[in-house]
Amino acid sequence: MSLVINTTTPEGIVLAADSRQSYRNMKGMARIGSENAIKIFEINRRIGVGITGLAFLPEGSVQKNVSQYIEEFRRDSKVKNMEVKDVARKLNHVFSQKYQWKEQLEQIKFNIQNDLKSKGCTMLQMEDEGPLLKFSFRTPQGTIENGIARPDPIELLVAGYNQDGTHKVYSVTIPGPVQKLRDGKKPNMEYGSSWIGQGDVAARIVLGFDGRIQNIEFVKEAIQKRNEQEIQAQLRGLEYAIQWGTMSLQDAIDFATLMIQTTSAIQRFSDGINADPGDMPGVGGPINVAVITPDHGFVWVKKKKLHFEDSEVDLDNEPRL
């Protein structure tokens, strides 16, 4: 996993990401593969993309880094004039074509059935709802439990300015939808912060809770007695009141990098949560930061360079063939 943070302010847009890249080996164990992965990309002079989730996809007999698909996409001659929404939709299409997630879903079904059988449980029902797999089973004690599983997602944050100067931010989930998060033309949607990847720490800090609160029994009971929208509205009362519309670009950079640094620090000292121990410390390594403004477009604030001993090189500033 990873963490990509977007903060949108009147002065401009910030994209920040960590550099850790993890993977599962042949035994299914999660391992850290690199602390030097690039997760932020300039698509054109007005638009940037951050990516988290599945790091490699099989292509032929080899595993191909998902970043290579983005690099191929940005070299397309049509990308220069694309709007933010176009980039989000096109990338969703590109990765939906490359990612054979239905095959992974079948493997997940097989693993769940074997796991429940080994524990003496009886499968009662299993059905697909798009990329979600919902199932219920009876435990050896006679209680009925429900579960949800899904293939490992690829997540994107697409942020930038259209040619008319308006800004937009979209989240893209593969498999899944394209959702608009920010819109410079719509009141109450102009400014704010969003994140993809391991965002539980950022959510706890800003919102006051993370999404796993819905797995707690008393919250489930409250949702059944009332409704999910009402419970969410009450929980939103815990959110910090941050004035995104008055935030400077420098403050937005500080906020985004603080969320990544804090997540990395918490993961260093923790091993998941008590209700779900054994989480992967997927956030770490140097932080890359880019800003996008109406006047200057996409600009790197901090980007890793290639280096050896005292020498380093930034390939973006080197002559091209």
PDB file of C-alpha atoms in Angstrom:
ATOM      1  CA  MET A   1       0.000   0.000   0.000  1.00  0.00           C
ATOM      2  CA  SER A   2       0.932   3.671   0.069  1.00  0.00           C
ATOM      3  CA  LEU A   3      -0.495   7.069   0.931  1.00  0.00           C
ATOM      4  CA  VAL A   4      -1.240   9.866  -1.514  1.00  0.00           C
ATOM      5  CA  ILE A   5      -2.641  13.149  -0.199  1.00  0.00           C
ATOM      6  CA  ASN A   6      -4.315  15.873  -2.241  1.00  0.00           C
ATOM      7  CA  THR A   7      -5.031  19.295  -0.763  1.00  0.00           C
ATOM      8  CA  THR A   8      -6.870  21.841  -2.894  1.00  0.00           C
ATOM      9  CA  THR A   9      -6.757  25.532  -1.956  1.00  0.00           C
ATOM     10  CA  PRO A  10      -7.506  28.856  -3.705  1.00  0.00           C
ATOM     11  CA  GLU A  11      -3.788  29.281  -4.467  1.00  0.00           C
ATOM     12  CA  GLY A  12      -3.328  25.860  -6.021  1.00  0.00           C
ATOM     13  CA  ILE A  13      -3.344  22.084  -5.675  1.00  0.00           C
ATOM     14  CA  VAL A  14      -0.900  19.891  -3.741  1.00  0.00           C
ATOM     15  CA  LEU A  15      -0.125  16.226  -4.468  1.00  0.00           C
ATOM     16  CA  ALA A  16       2.141  14.415  -1.995  1.00  0.00           C
ATOM     17  CA  ALA A  17       3.078  10.749  -1.684  1.00  0.00           C
ATOM     18  CA  ASP A  18       5.463   8.443   0.134  1.00  0.00           C
ATOM     19  CA  SER A  19       7.950   6.189  -1.683  1.00  0.00           C
ATOM     20  CA  ARG A  20       7.468   2.721  -0.211  1.00  0.00           C
ATOM     21  CA  GLN A  21       6.523  -0.112  -2.540  1.00  0.00           C
ATOM     22  CA  SER A  22       5.358  -3.439  -1.126  1.00  0.00           C
ATOM     23  CA  TYR A  23       4.348  -6.720  -2.732  1.00  0.00           C
ATOM     24  CA  ARG A  24       3.253 -10.265  -1.907  1.00  0.00           C
ATOM     25  CA  ASN A  25       5.750 -13.037  -2.518  1.00  0.00           C
ATOM     26  CA  MET A  26       5.052 -16.565  -3.756  1.00  0.00           C
ATOM     27  CA  LYS A  27       3.878 -17.583  -0.260  1.00  0.00           C
ATOM     28  CA  GLY A  28       1.450 -14.667  -0.069  1.00  0.00           C
ATOM     29  CA  MET A  29       3.540 -12.808   2.516  1.00  0.00           C
ATOM     30  CA  ALA A  30       3.640  -9.008   2.300  1.00  0.00           C
ATOM     31  CA  ARG A  31       7.141  -7.609   1.894  1.00  0.00           C
ATOM     32  CA  ILE A  32       8.707  -4.176   1.370  1.00  0.00           C
ATOM     33  CA  GLY A  33      10.297  -4.134  -2.062  1.00  0.00           C
ATOM     34  CA  SER A  34      11.539  -0.569  -2.397  1.00  0.00           C
ATOM     35  CA  GLU A  35      11.711   2.815  -0.683  1.00  0.00           C
ATOM     36  CA  ASN A  36      12.199   4.625  -3.996  1.00  0.00           C
ATOM     37  CA  ALA A  37       8.947   4.204  -5.919  1.00  0.00           C
ATOM     38  CA  ILE A  38       7.485   7.184  -7.794  1.00  0.00           C
ATOM     39  CA  LYS A  39       3.745   7.599  -7.143  1.00  0.00           C
ATOM     40  CA  ILE A  40       3.088  11.101  -8.508  1.00  0.00           C
ATOM     41  CA  PHE A  41       3.091  11.827 -12.240  1.00  0.00           C
ATOM     42  CA  GLU A  42       2.749  14.901 -14.412  1.00  0.00           C
ATOM     43  CA  ILE A  43       0.199  14.030 -17.094  1.00  0.00           C
ATOM     44  CA  ASN A  44       0.322  17.393 -18.833  1.00  0.00           C
ATOM     45  CA  ARG A  45       1.237  20.917 -17.736  1.00  0.00           C
ATOM     46  CA  ARG A  46      -2.129  21.317 -15.958  1.00  0.00           C
ATOM     47  CA  ILE A  47      -2.852  17.878 -14.474  1.00  0.00           C
ATOM     48  CA  GLY A  48      -1.167  15.467 -12.075  1.00  0.00           C
ATOM     49  CA  VAL A  49      -1.927  11.944 -10.860  1.00  0.00           C
ATOM     50  CA  GLY A  50      -1.127  10.046  -7.667  1.00  0.00           C
ATOM     51  CA  ILE A  51      -1.381   6.247  -7.500  1.00  0.00           C
ATOM     52  CA  THR A  52      -1.625   3.658  -4.700  1.00  0.00           C
ATOM     53  CA  GLY A  53      -2.648   0.036  -4.347  1.00  0.00           C
ATOM     54  CA  LEU A  54      -1.518  -2.863  -6.489  1.00  0.00           C
ATOM     55  CA  ALA A  55       2.023  -2.118  -7.670  1.00  0.00           C
ATOM     56  CA  PHE A  56       2.486  -4.746 -10.405  1.00  0.00           C
ATOM     57  CA  LEU A  57       0.318  -6.322 -13.084  1.00  0.00           C
ATOM     58  CA  PRO A  58       1.215  -9.437 -15.085  1.00  0.00           C
ATOM     59  CA  GLU A  59       1.936  -8.806 -18.755  1.00  0.00           C
ATOM     60  CA  GLY A  60       2.959 -11.900 -20.633  1.00  0.00           C
ATOM     61  CA  SER A  61       5.466 -13.770 -18.504  1.00  0.00           C
ATOM     62  CA  VAL A  62       6.648 -10.763 -16.459  1.00  0.00           C
ATOM     63  CA  GLN A  63       5.299  -8.426 -13.795  1.00  0.00           C
ATOM     64  CA  LYS A  64       4.992  -4.840 -15.041  1.00  0.00           C
ATOM     65  CA  ASN A  65       5.023  -1.864 -12.698  1.00  0.00           C
ATOM     66  CA  VAL A  66       1.733   0.052 -12.889  1.00  0.00           C
ATOM     67  CA  SER A  67       3.720   3.299 -13.151  1.00  0.00           C
ATOM     68  CA  GLN A  68       4.864   2.195 -16.610  1.00  0.00           C
ATOM     69  CA  TYR A  69       1.261   2.222 -17.833  1.00  0.00           C
ATOM     70  CA  ILE A  70       0.908   5.822 -16.671  1.00  0.00           C
ATOM     71  CA  GLU A  71       4.172   6.757 -18.403  1.00  0.00           C
ATOM     72  CA  GLU A  72       2.896   5.186 -21.633  1.00  0.00           C
ATOM     73  CA  PHE A  73      -0.404   7.033 -21.243  1.00  0.00           C
ATOM     74  CA  ARG A  74       1.217  10.450 -20.730  1.00  0.00           C
ATOM     75  CA  ARG A  75       3.318  10.040 -23.880  1.00  0.00           C
ATOM     76  CA  ASP A  76       0.145   9.896 -25.996  1.00  0.00           C
ATOM     77  CA  SER A  77      -0.098  12.987 -28.226  1.00  0.00           C
ATOM     78  CA  LYS A  78      -3.756  13.507 -27.251  1.00  0.00           C
ATOM     79  CA  VAL A  79      -2.954  13.935 -23.535  1.00  0.00           C
ATOM     80  CA  LYS A  80      -1.730  17.514 -23.948  1.00  0.00           C
ATOM     81  CA  ASN A  81      -5.236  18.926 -24.472  1.00  0.00           C
ATOM     82  CA  MET A  82      -7.170  16.613 -22.138  1.00  0.00           C
ATOM     83  CA  GLU A  83      -9.325  17.983 -19.341  1.00  0.00           C
ATOM     84  CA  VAL A  84      -9.186  16.585 -15.793  1.00  0.00           C
ATOM     85  CA  LYS A  85     -12.319  14.479 -16.243  1.00  0.00           C
ATOM     86  CA  ASP A  86     -10.976  13.036 -19.508  1.00  0.00           C
ATOM     87  CA  VAL A  87      -7.744  11.921 -17.820  1.00  0.00           C
ATOM     88  CA  ALA A  88      -9.664  10.251 -14.976  1.00  0.00           C
ATOM     89  CA  ARG A  89     -11.946   8.344 -17.343  1.00  0.00           C
ATOM     90  CA  LYS A  90      -9.153   7.332 -19.723  1.00  0.00           C
ATOM     91  CA  LEU A  91      -6.942   6.015 -16.915  1.00  0.00           C
ATOM     92  CA  ASN A  92      -9.884   4.075 -15.521  1.00  0.00           C
ATOM     93  CA  HIS A  93     -10.321   2.486 -18.949  1.00  0.00           C
ATOM     94  CA  VAL A  94      -6.586   1.751 -19.357  1.00  0.00           C
ATOM     95  CA  PHE A  95      -6.252  -0.038 -16.028  1.00  0.00           C
ATOM     96  CA  SER A  96      -9.597  -1.812 -16.324  1.00  0.00           C
ATOM     97  CA  GLN A  97      -8.292  -3.348 -19.557  1.00  0.00           C
ATOM     98  CA  LYS A  98      -4.958  -4.362 -18.023  1.00  0.00           C
ATOM     99  CA  TYR A  99      -6.117  -5.616 -14.623  1.00  0.00           C
ATOM    100  CA  GLN A 100      -7.725  -9.077 -14.775  1.00  0.00           C
ATOM    101  CA  TRP A 101      -9.428  -8.618 -11.422  1.00  0.00           C
ATOM    102  CA  LYS A 102     -12.174 -11.181 -12.062  1.00  0.00           C
ATOM    103  CA  GLU A 103      -9.547 -13.918 -12.058  1.00  0.00           C
ATOM    104  CA  GLN A 104      -8.321 -12.695  -8.673  1.00  0.00           C
ATOM    105  CA  LEU A 105     -11.920 -12.700  -7.404  1.00  0.00           C
ATOM    106  CA  GLU A 106     -12.262 -16.388  -8.292  1.00  0.00           C
ATOM    107  CA  GLN A 107      -9.072 -17.145  -6.361  1.00  0.00           C
ATOM    108  CA  ILE A 108     -10.429 -15.202  -3.375  1.00  0.00           C
ATOM    109  CA  LYS A 109     -13.606 -17.323  -3.433  1.00  0.00           C
ATOM    110  CA  PHE A 110     -11.517 -20.498  -3.422  1.00  0.00           C
ATOM    111  CA  ASN A 111      -9.343 -19.251  -0.530  1.00  0.00           C
ATOM    112  CA  ILE A 112     -12.346 -18.204   1.585  1.00  0.00           C
ATOM    113  CA  GLN A 113     -14.075 -21.551   1.111  1.00  0.00           C
ATOM    114  CA  ASN A 114     -10.947 -23.483   2.085  1.00  0.00           C
ATOM    115  CA  ASP A 115     -10.276 -21.225   5.066  1.00  0.00           C
ATOM    116  CA  LEU A 116     -13.811 -21.545   6.439  1.00  0.00           C
ATOM    117  CA  LYS A 117     -13.795 -25.309   5.912  1.00  0.00           C
ATOM    118  CA  SER A 118     -10.519 -25.668   7.812  1.00  0.00           C
ATOM    119  CA  LYS A 119     -12.071 -23.794  10.745  1.00  0.00           C
ATOM    120  CA  GLY A 120     -15.135 -25.997  10.815  1.00  0.00           C
ATOM    121  CA  CYS A 121     -17.475 -23.334   9.434  1.00  0.00           C
ATOM    122  CA  THR A 122     -20.331 -23.940   7.008  1.00  0.00           C
ATOM    123  CA  MET A 123     -20.733 -21.651   3.998  1.00  0.00           C
ATOM    124  CA  LEU A 124     -24.341 -20.438   3.719  1.00  0.00           C
ATOM    125  CA  GLN A 125     -24.227 -17.971   0.836  1.00  0.00           C
ATOM    126  CA  MET A 126     -21.723 -16.343  -1.484  1.00  0.00           C
ATOM    127  CA  GLU A 127     -22.535 -13.856  -4.235  1.00  0.00           C
ATOM    128  CA  ASP A 128     -20.811 -11.237  -6.390  1.00  0.00           C
ATOM    129  CA  GLU A 129     -21.870  -7.601  -6.396  1.00  0.00           C
ATOM    130  CA  GLY A 130     -19.554  -6.192  -9.037  1.00  0.00           C
ATOM    131  CA  PRO A 131     -16.033  -6.316  -7.578  1.00  0.00           C
ATOM    132  CA  LEU A 132     -17.407  -7.062  -4.085  1.00  0.00           C
ATOM    133  CA  LEU A 133     -17.795 -10.599  -2.813  1.00  0.00           C
ATOM    134  CA  LYS A 134     -20.386 -10.931  -0.036  1.00  0.00           C
ATOM    135  CA  PHE A 135     -20.737 -14.145   1.916  1.00  0.00           C
ATOM    136  CA  SER A 136     -22.284 -15.567   5.088  1.00  0.00           C
ATOM    137  CA  PHE A 137     -21.340 -18.653   7.101  1.00  0.00           C
ATOM    138  CA  ARG A 138     -22.211 -20.561  10.259  1.00  0.00           C
ATOM    139  CA  THR A 139     -19.487 -20.998  12.885  1.00  0.00           C
ATOM    140  CA  PRO A 140     -18.986 -24.245  14.861  1.00  0.00           C
ATOM    141  CA  GLN A 141     -20.702 -22.444  17.778  1.00  0.00           C
ATOM    142  CA  GLY A 142     -23.821 -21.968  15.653  1.00  0.00           C
ATOM    143  CA  THR A 143     -23.613 -18.200  15.147  1.00  0.00           C
ATOM    144  CA  ILE A 144     -24.073 -16.721  11.669  1.00  0.00           C
ATOM    145  CA  GLU A 145     -21.412 -14.300  10.463  1.00  0.00           C
ATOM    146  CA  ASN A 146     -21.151 -12.098   7.353  1.00  0.00           C
ATOM    147  CA  GLY A 147     -18.087 -11.155   5.387  1.00  0.00           C
ATOM    148  CA  ILE A 148     -17.004  -8.963   2.476  1.00  0.00           C
ATOM    149  CA  ALA A 149     -13.946  -9.379   0.260  1.00  0.00           C
ATOM    150  CA  ARG A 150     -12.678  -7.726  -2.905  1.00  0.00           C
ATOM    151  CA  PRO A 151      -9.649  -7.867  -5.213  1.00  0.00           C
ATOM    152  CA  ASP A 152      -6.697  -5.663  -4.351  1.00  0.00           C
ATOM    153  CA  PRO A 153      -7.599  -2.268  -5.858  1.00  0.00           C
ATOM    154  CA  ILE A 154      -5.604   0.220  -7.864  1.00  0.00           C
ATOM    155  CA  GLU A 155      -6.474   3.752  -6.737  1.00  0.00           C
ATOM    156  CA  LEU A 156      -5.754   7.064  -8.436  1.00  0.00           C
ATOM    157  CA  LEU A 157      -6.170  10.718  -7.506  1.00  0.00           C
ATOM    158  CA  VAL A 158      -6.420  12.877 -10.626  1.00  0.00           C
ATOM    159  CA  ALA A 159      -6.128  16.604  -9.909  1.00  0.00           C
ATOM    160  CA  GLY A 160      -5.557  19.742 -11.929  1.00  0.00           C
ATOM    161  CA  TYR A 161      -6.930  22.581 -13.987  1.00  0.00           C
ATOM    162  CA  ASN A 162      -9.036  22.539 -17.126  1.00  0.00           C
ATOM    163  CA  GLN A 163      -8.171  24.771 -20.046  1.00  0.00           C
ATOM    164  CA  ASP A 164     -10.758  27.324 -18.881  1.00  0.00           C
ATOM    165  CA  GLY A 165      -8.933  27.692 -15.542  1.00  0.00           C
ATOM    166  CA  THR A 166     -11.399  25.751 -13.383  1.00  0.00           C
ATOM    167  CA  HIS A 167     -10.022  23.035 -11.122  1.00  0.00           C
ATOM    168  CA  LYS A 168     -11.292  19.512 -10.451  1.00  0.00           C
ATOM    169  CA  VAL A 169     -10.177  16.449  -8.497  1.00  0.00           C
ATOM    170  CA  TYR A 170     -11.335  12.879  -9.173  1.00  0.00           C
ATOM    171  CA  SER A 171     -10.753   9.569  -7.437  1.00  0.00           C
ATOM    172  CA  VAL A 172     -10.484   6.495  -9.646  1.00  0.00           C
ATOM    173  CA  THR A 173     -10.753   2.951  -8.285  1.00  0.00           C
ATOM    174  CA  ILE A 174     -10.020  -0.142 -10.394  1.00  0.00           C
ATOM    175  CA  PRO A 175     -12.169  -2.132 -10.220  1.00  0.00           C
ATOM    176  CA  GLY A 176     -14.706   0.542  -9.359  1.00  0.00           C
ATOM    177  CA  PRO A 177     -16.037   3.975 -10.270  1.00  0.00           C
ATOM    178  CA  VAL A 178     -14.733   7.430 -11.126  1.00  0.00           C
ATOM    179  CA  GLN A 179     -15.885   9.911  -8.478  1.00  0.00           C
ATOM    180  CA  LYS A 180     -15.642  13.706  -8.441  1.00  0.00           C
ATOM    181  CA  LEU A 181     -14.166  15.020  -5.181  1.00  0.00           C
ATOM    182  CA  ARG A 182     -13.535  18.706  -5.937  1.00  0.00           C
ATOM    183  CA  ASP A 183     -15.123  21.103  -8.401  1.00  0.00           C
ATOM    184  CA  GLY A 184     -14.152  24.759  -8.654  1.00  0.00           C
ATOM    185  CA  LYS A 185     -17.572  25.632 -10.052  1.00  0.00           C
ATOM    186  CA  LYS A 186     -19.665  24.054  -7.269  1.00  0.00           C
ATOM    187  CA  PRO A 187     -20.164  25.673  -3.841  1.00  0.00           C
ATOM    188  CA  ASN A 188     -18.866  23.570  -0.933  1.00  0.00           C
ATOM    189  CA  MET A 189     -16.887  21.356  -3.329  1.00  0.00           C
ATOM    190  CA  GLU A 190     -14.120  23.790  -4.232  1.00  0.00           C
ATOM    191  CA  TYR A 191     -11.519  23.167  -1.523  1.00  0.00           C
ATOM    192  CA  GLY A 192     -10.459  20.435   0.880  1.00  0.00           C
ATOM    193  CA  SER A 193      -8.223  17.408   1.303  1.00  0.00           C
ATOM    194  CA  SER A 194      -8.566  13.820   0.082  1.00  0.00           C
ATOM    195  CA  TRP A 195      -6.388  10.748   0.368  1.00  0.00           C
ATOM    196  CA  ILE A 196      -6.058   7.261  -1.091  1.00  0.00           C
ATOM    197  CA  GLY A 197      -4.191   4.220   0.149  1.00  0.00           C
ATOM    198  CA  GLN A 198      -3.559   3.679   3.859  1.00  0.00           C
ATOM    199  CA  GLY A 199      -5.538   6.696   4.978  1.00  0.00           C
ATOM    200  CA  ASP A 200      -6.676   5.422   8.380  1.00  0.00           C
ATOM    201  CA  VAL A 201      -4.294   7.665  10.359  1.00  0.00           C
ATOM    202  CA  ALA A 202      -5.190  10.760   8.324  1.00  0.00           C
ATOM    203  CA  ALA A 203      -8.875   9.939   8.785  1.00  0.00           C
ATOM    204  CA  ARG A 204      -8.468   9.539  12.556  1.00  0.00           C
ATOM    205  CA  ILE A 205      -6.656  12.866  12.796  1.00  0.00           C
ATOM    206  CA  VAL A 206      -8.946  14.933  10.559  1.00  0.00           C
ATOM    207  CA  LEU A 207     -12.307  13.143  10.796  1.00  0.00           C
ATOM    208  CA  GLY A 208     -11.947  11.768  14.314  1.00  0.00           C
ATOM    209  CA  PHE A 209     -12.442   8.127  13.256  1.00  0.00           C
ATOM    210  CA  ASP A 210     -11.508   5.733  10.475  1.00  0.00           C
ATOM    211  CA  GLY A 211     -13.819   3.675   8.294  1.00  0.00           C
ATOM    212  CA  ARG A 212     -13.348   0.491  10.312  1.00  0.00           C
ATOM    213  CA  ILE A 213     -15.572   1.943  13.024  1.00  0.00           C
ATOM    214  CA  GLN A 214     -18.478   0.426  11.084  1.00  0.00           C
ATOM    215  CA  ASN A 215     -17.171  -3.046  12.007  1.00  0.00           C
ATOM    216  CA  ILE A 216     -17.771  -2.398  15.729  1.00  0.00           C
ATOM    217  CA  GLU A 217     -20.915  -4.076  17.029  1.00  0.00           C
ATOM    218  CA  PHE A 218     -22.527  -1.080  18.717  1.00  0.00           C
ATOM    219  CA  VAL A 219     -22.075   0.975  15.538  1.00  0.00           C
ATOM    220  CA  LYS A 220     -23.683  -1.825  13.493  1.00  0.00           C
ATOM    221  CA  GLU A 221     -26.598  -1.830  15.923  1.00  0.00           C
ATOM    222  CA  ALA A 222     -26.947   1.954  15.703  1.00  0.00           C
ATOM    223  CA  ILE A 223     -27.013   1.786  11.898  1.00  0.00           C
ATOM    224  CA  GLN A 224     -29.755  -0.861  12.009  1.00  0.00           C
ATOM    225  CA  LYS A 225     -31.849   1.162  14.457  1.00  0.00           C
ATOM    226  CA  ARG A 226     -31.469   4.418  12.542  1.00  0.00           C
ATOM    227  CA  ASN A 227     -29.647   4.619   9.194  1.00  0.00           C
ATOM    228  CA  GLU A 228     -26.098   4.874   7.960  1.00  0.00           C
ATOM    229  CA  GLN A 229     -26.458   8.468   6.735  1.00  0.00           C
ATOM    230  CA  GLU A 230     -27.602   9.680  10.147  1.00  0.00           C
ATOM    231  CA  ILE A 231     -24.794   7.868  11.958  1.00  0.00           C
ATOM    232  CA  GLN A 232     -22.224   9.277   9.506  1.00  0.00           C
ATOM    233  CA  ALA A 233     -23.606  12.791  10.025  1.00  0.00           C
ATOM    234  CA  GLN A 234     -23.214  12.454  13.805  1.00  0.00           C
ATOM    235  CA  LEU A 235     -19.681  11.069  13.477  1.00  0.00           C
ATOM    236  CA  ARG A 236     -18.795  14.003  11.223  1.00  0.00           C
ATOM    237  CA  GLY A 237     -19.269  16.192  14.288  1.00  0.00           C
ATOM    238  CA  LEU A 238     -15.830  14.948  15.373  1.00  0.00           C
ATOM    239  CA  GLU A 239     -14.118  16.354  12.246  1.00  0.00           C
ATOM    240  CA  TYR A 240     -11.635  19.156  12.804  1.00  0.00           C
ATOM    241  CA  ALA A 241     -12.879  22.490  11.459  1.00  0.00           C
ATOM    242  CA  ILE A 242     -10.138  23.325   8.951  1.00  0.00           C
ATOM    243  CA  GLN A 243     -10.655  26.412   6.808  1.00  0.00           C
ATOM    244  CA  TRP A 244      -9.483  24.975   3.504  1.00  0.00           C
ATOM    245  CA  GLY A 245     -10.707  28.035   1.606  1.00  0.00           C
ATOM    246  CA  THR A 246      -8.276  30.324   3.445  1.00  0.00           C
ATOM    247  CA  MET A 247      -5.301  27.948   3.430  1.00  0.00           C
ATOM    248  CA  SER A 248      -2.133  29.088   1.665  1.00  0.00           C
ATOM    249  CA  LEU A 249      -0.272  26.820  -0.723  1.00  0.00           C
ATOM    250  CA  GLN A 250       2.624  26.470   1.726  1.00  0.00           C
ATOM    251  CA  ASP A 251       0.240  25.453   4.513  1.00  0.00           C
ATOM    252  CA  ALA A 252      -1.313  22.892   2.160  1.00  0.00           C
ATOM    253  CA  ILE A 253       2.144  21.400   1.537  1.00  0.00           C
ATOM    254  CA  ASP A 254       2.806  21.305   5.288  1.00  0.00           C
ATOM    255  CA  PHE A 255      -0.535  19.604   5.945  1.00  0.00           C
ATOM    256  CA  ALA A 256      -0.092  16.933   3.255  1.00  0.00           C
ATOM    257  CA  THR A 257       3.457  16.058   4.295  1.00  0.00           C
ATOM    258  CA  LEU A 258       2.472  15.998   7.990  1.00  0.00           C
ATOM    259  CA  MET A 259      -0.211  13.389   7.287  1.00  0.00           C
ATOM    260  CA  ILE A 260       2.304  11.161   5.481  1.00  0.00           C
ATOM    261  CA  GLN A 261       5.011  11.603   8.123  1.00  0.00           C
ATOM    262  CA  THR A 262       2.549  10.857  10.930  1.00  0.00           C
ATOM    263  CA  THR A 263       1.212   7.756   9.174  1.00  0.00           C
ATOM    264  CA  SER A 264       4.740   6.447   8.660  1.00  0.00           C
ATOM    265  CA  ALA A 265       5.585   7.096  12.327  1.00  0.00           C
ATOM    266  CA  ILE A 266       2.443   5.380  13.668  1.00  0.00           C
ATOM    267  CA  GLN A 267       3.040   2.357  11.440  1.00  0.00           C
ATOM    268  CA  ARG A 268       6.580   2.120  12.805  1.00  0.00           C
ATOM    269  CA  PHE A 269       5.279   1.613  16.353  1.00  0.00           C
ATOM    270  CA  SER A 270       2.049  -0.300  15.684  1.00  0.00           C
ATOM    271  CA  ASP A 271       0.981  -3.615  14.208  1.00  0.00           C
ATOM    272  CA  GLY A 272      -2.495  -2.849  12.921  1.00  0.00           C
ATOM    273  CA  ILE A 273      -5.375  -2.416  15.372  1.00  0.00           C
ATOM    274  CA  ASN A 274      -6.547  -4.747  18.142  1.00  0.00           C
ATOM    275  CA  ALA A 275      -9.580  -5.774  16.108  1.00  0.00           C
ATOM    276  CA  ASP A 276      -7.435  -6.487  13.026  1.00  0.00           C
ATOM    277  CA  PRO A 277      -3.730  -6.952  13.909  1.00  0.00           C
ATOM    278  CA  GLY A 278      -0.938  -7.546  11.440  1.00  0.00           C
ATOM    279  CA  ASP A 279      -1.320  -4.553   9.115  1.00  0.00           C
ATOM    280  CA  MET A 280       1.381  -3.906   6.519  1.00  0.00           C
ATOM    281  CA  PRO A 281       3.588  -0.845   7.256  1.00  0.00           C
ATOM    282  CA  GLY A 282       3.147   0.321   3.694  1.00  0.00           C
ATOM    283  CA  VAL A 283       3.961   4.037   4.104  1.00  0.00           C
ATOM    284  CA  GLY A 284       7.585   5.159   4.273  1.00  0.00           C
ATOM    285  CA  GLY A 285      10.621   6.440   2.442  1.00  0.00           C
ATOM    286  CA  PRO A 286      11.139   9.966   1.069  1.00  0.00           C
ATOM    287  CA  ILE A 287       8.087  12.144   0.410  1.00  0.00           C
ATOM    288  CA  ASN A 288       7.552  13.522  -3.080  1.00  0.00           C
ATOM    289  CA  VAL A 289       5.574  16.756  -3.422  1.00  0.00           C
ATOM    290  CA  ALA A 290       4.195  18.545  -6.478  1.00  0.00           C
ATOM    291  CA  VAL A 291       1.994  21.617  -6.791  1.00  0.00           C
ATOM    292  CA  ILE A 292      -0.276  22.697  -9.628  1.00  0.00           C
ATOM    293  CA  THR A 293      -1.262  26.346  -9.997  1.00  0.00           C
ATOM    294  CA  PRO A 294      -3.265  28.228 -12.653  1.00  0.00           C
ATOM    295  CA  ASP A 295      -0.254  30.354 -13.643  1.00  0.00           C
ATOM    296  CA  HIS A 296       2.667  27.927 -13.377  1.00  0.00           C
ATOM    297  CA  GLY A 297       1.018  24.566 -13.993  1.00  0.00           C
ATOM    298  CA  PHE A 298       2.601  21.375 -12.619  1.00  0.00           C
ATOM    299  CA  VAL A 299       5.777  22.055 -10.606  1.00  0.00           C
ATOM    300  CA  TRP A 300       7.839  19.646  -8.513  1.00  0.00           C
ATOM    301  CA  VAL A 301       8.580  20.901  -4.993  1.00  0.00           C
ATOM    302  CA  LYS A 302      10.423  17.752  -3.962  1.00  0.00           C
ATOM    303  CA  LYS A 303      11.265  14.760  -6.141  1.00  0.00           C
ATOM    304  CA  LYS A 304      13.730  11.948  -5.597  1.00  0.00           C
ATOM    305  CA  LYS A 305      16.786  11.948  -7.831  1.00  0.00           C
ATOM    306  CA  LEU A 306      19.015   9.122  -8.964  1.00  0.00           C
ATOM    307  CA  HIS A 307      22.254   9.158  -6.983  1.00  0.00           C
ATOM    308  CA  PHE A 308      25.484   7.334  -6.327  1.00  0.00           C
ATOM    309  CA  GLU A 309      27.781   8.463  -3.524  1.00  0.00           C
ATOM    310  CA  ASP A 310      28.089  12.256  -3.977  1.00  0.00           C
ATOM    311  CA  SER A 311      26.644  12.361  -7.497  1.00  0.00           C
ATOM    312  CA  GLU A 312      22.966  12.721  -8.356  1.00  0.00           C
ATOM    313  CA  VAL A 313      20.944  13.369 -11.481  1.00  0.00           C
ATOM    314  CA  ASP A 314      17.403  14.470 -12.248  1.00  0.00           C
ATOM    315  CA  LEU A 315      16.386  12.780 -15.518  1.00  0.00           C
ATOM    316  CA  ASP A 316      13.602  15.330 -16.070  1.00  0.00           C
ATOM    317  CA  ASN A 317      16.250  18.015 -16.567  1.00  0.00           C
ATOM    318  CA  GLU A 318      18.525  15.968 -18.798  1.00  0.00           C
ATOM    319  CA  PRO A 319      18.551  16.330 -22.617  1.00  0.00           C
ATOM    320  CA  ARG A 320      16.253  13.889 -24.424  1.00  0.00           C
ATOM    321  CA  LEU A 321      17.172  11.750 -27.420  1.00  0.00           C
TER     322      LEU A 321
END
